[in-house]
C-alpha positions as a Markdown table, in Angstrom:
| # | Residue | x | y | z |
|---|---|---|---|---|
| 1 | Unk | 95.0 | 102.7 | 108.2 |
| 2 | Unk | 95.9 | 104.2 | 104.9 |
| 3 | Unk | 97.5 | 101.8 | 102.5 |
| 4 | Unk | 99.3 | 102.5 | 98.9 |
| 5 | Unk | 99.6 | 99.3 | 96.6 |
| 6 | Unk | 100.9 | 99.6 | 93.2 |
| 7 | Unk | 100.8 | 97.3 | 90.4 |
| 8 | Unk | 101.4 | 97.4 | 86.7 |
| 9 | Unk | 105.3 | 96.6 | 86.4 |
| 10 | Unk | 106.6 | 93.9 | 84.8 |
| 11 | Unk | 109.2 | 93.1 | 81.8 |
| 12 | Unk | 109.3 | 95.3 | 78.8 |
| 13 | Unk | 111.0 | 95.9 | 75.7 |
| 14 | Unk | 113.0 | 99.3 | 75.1 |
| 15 | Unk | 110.2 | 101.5 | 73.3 |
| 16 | Unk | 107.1 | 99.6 | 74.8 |
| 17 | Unk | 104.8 | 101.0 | 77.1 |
| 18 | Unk | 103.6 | 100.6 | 81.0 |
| 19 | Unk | 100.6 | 101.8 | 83.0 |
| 20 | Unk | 101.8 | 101.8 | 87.0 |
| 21 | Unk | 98.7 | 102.4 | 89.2 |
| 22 | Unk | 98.7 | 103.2 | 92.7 |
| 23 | Unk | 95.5 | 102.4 | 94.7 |
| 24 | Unk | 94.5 | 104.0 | 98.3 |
| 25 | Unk | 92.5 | 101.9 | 100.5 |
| 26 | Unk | 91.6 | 102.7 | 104.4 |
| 27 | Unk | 90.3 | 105.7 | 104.3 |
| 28 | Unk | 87.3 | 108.1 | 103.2 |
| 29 | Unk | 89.7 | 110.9 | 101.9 |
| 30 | Unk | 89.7 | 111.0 | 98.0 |
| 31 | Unk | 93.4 | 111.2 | 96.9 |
| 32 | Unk | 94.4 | 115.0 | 96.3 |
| 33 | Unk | 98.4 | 114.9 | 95.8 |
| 34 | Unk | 100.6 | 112.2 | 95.8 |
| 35 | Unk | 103.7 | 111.4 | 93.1 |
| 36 | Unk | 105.7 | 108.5 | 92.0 |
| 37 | Unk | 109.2 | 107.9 | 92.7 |
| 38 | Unk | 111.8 | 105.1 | 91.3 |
| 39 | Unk | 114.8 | 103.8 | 92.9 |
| 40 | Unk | 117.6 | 101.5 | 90.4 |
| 41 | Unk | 120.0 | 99.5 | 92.1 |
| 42 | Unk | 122.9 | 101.5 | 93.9 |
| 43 | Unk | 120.9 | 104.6 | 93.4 |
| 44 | Unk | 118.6 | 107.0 | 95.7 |
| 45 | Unk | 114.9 | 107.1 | 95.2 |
| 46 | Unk | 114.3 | 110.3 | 92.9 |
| 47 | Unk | 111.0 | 111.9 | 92.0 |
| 48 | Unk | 109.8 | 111.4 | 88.4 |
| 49 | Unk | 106.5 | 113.0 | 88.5 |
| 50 | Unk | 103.9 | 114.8 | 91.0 |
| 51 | Unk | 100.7 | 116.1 | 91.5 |
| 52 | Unk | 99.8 | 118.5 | 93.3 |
| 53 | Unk | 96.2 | 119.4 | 95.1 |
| 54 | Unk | 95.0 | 122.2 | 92.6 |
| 55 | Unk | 96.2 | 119.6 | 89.7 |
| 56 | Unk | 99.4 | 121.3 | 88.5 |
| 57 | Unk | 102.3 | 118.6 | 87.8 |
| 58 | Unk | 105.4 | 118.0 | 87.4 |
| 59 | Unk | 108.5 | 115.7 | 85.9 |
| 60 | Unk | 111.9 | 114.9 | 85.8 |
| 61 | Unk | 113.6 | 116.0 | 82.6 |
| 62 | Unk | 114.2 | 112.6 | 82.2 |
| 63 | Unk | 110.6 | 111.8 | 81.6 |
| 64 | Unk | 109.3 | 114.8 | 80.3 |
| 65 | Unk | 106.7 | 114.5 | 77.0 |
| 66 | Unk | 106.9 | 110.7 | 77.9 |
| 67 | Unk | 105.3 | 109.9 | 81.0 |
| 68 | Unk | 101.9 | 111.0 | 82.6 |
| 69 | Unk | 100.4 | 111.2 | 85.9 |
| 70 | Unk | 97.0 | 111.6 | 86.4 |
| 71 | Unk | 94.8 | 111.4 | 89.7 |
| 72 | Unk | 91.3 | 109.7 | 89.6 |
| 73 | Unk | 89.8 | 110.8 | 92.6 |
| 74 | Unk | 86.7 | 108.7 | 92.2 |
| 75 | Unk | 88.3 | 105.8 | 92.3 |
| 76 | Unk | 90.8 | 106.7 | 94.8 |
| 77 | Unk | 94.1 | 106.4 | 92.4 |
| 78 | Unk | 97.3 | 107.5 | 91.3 |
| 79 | Unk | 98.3 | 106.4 | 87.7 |
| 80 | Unk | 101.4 | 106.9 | 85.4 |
| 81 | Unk | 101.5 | 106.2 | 81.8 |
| 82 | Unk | 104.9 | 105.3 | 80.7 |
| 83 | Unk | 105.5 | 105.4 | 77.1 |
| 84 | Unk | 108.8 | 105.5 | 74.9 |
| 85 | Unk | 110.3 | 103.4 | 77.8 |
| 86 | Unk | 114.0 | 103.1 | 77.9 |
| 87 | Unk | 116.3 | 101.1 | 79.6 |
| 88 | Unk | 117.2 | 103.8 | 81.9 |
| 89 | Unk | 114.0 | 103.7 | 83.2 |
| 90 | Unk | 114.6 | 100.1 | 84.9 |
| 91 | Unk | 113.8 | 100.5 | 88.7 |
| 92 | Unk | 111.3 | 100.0 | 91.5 |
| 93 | Unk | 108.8 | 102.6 | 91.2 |
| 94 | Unk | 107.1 | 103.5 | 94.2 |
| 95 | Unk | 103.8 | 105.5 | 94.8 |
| 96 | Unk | 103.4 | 108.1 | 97.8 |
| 97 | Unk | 99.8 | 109.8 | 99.0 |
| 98 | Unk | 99.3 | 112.6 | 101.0 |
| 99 | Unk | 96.6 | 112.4 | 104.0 |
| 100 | Unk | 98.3 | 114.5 | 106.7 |
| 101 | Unk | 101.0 | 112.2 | 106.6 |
| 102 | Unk | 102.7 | 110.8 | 104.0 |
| 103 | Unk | 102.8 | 107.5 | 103.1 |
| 104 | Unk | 104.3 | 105.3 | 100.6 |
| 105 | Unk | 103.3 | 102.2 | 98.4 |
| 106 | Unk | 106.0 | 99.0 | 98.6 |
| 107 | Unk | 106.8 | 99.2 | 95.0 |
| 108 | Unk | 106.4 | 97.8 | 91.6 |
| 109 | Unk | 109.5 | 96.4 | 89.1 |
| 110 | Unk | 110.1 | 97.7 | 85.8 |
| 111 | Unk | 112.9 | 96.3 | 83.8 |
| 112 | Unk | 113.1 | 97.5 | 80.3 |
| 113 | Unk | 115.2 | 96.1 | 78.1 |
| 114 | Unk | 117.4 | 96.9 | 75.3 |
């Protein structure tokens, strides 16, 4: 069974910087598109980036020209490098995988502080 587990939140200060990763385990396929999505309190899940199979991404405004995703198909994983982080950006970020279906990681924290 195909399993998502992130890990890299924690407690930062406004300006600081996070790497989330997202690592598939349970199956042969090598990871080919998948995002990352955040939910903060009293708030619906939103996207803030993607990747797509052929490689081509995208953001949120909000996150634009300071977060990254990148895929590392070798080691099966989905990584976003959050930099300039601002308060804003507190919330559970969750990672999702395609492999026919979709499935979804149960989520990291990230609280950023002012």
């Amino acid at each position: 069974q195909v399993q998502l587990v992130e890990s890299g939140g924690g407690l930062v200060q406004a300006g600081a910087s996070l790497t989330l990763t997202c690592t598939v385990s349970g199956t042969t396929s090598r990871i080919a598109a998948g995002g990352w999505f955040r939910q903060a309190p009293g708030k619906q899940r939103e996207l803030v980036a993607r990747v797509f199979s052929n490689s081509a991404t995208n953001y949120a405004e909000s996150v634009k020209d300071r977060f990254t995703i990148s895929r590392d198909t070798a080691k099966n994983t989905l990584t976003l490098q959050m930099n300039s982080l601002k308060p804003e950006d507190t919330a559970v970020y969750y990672c999702n995988a395609l492999f026919g279906n979709l499935y979804w990681g149960q989520g990291t924290q990230v609280t950023v502080s002012a």
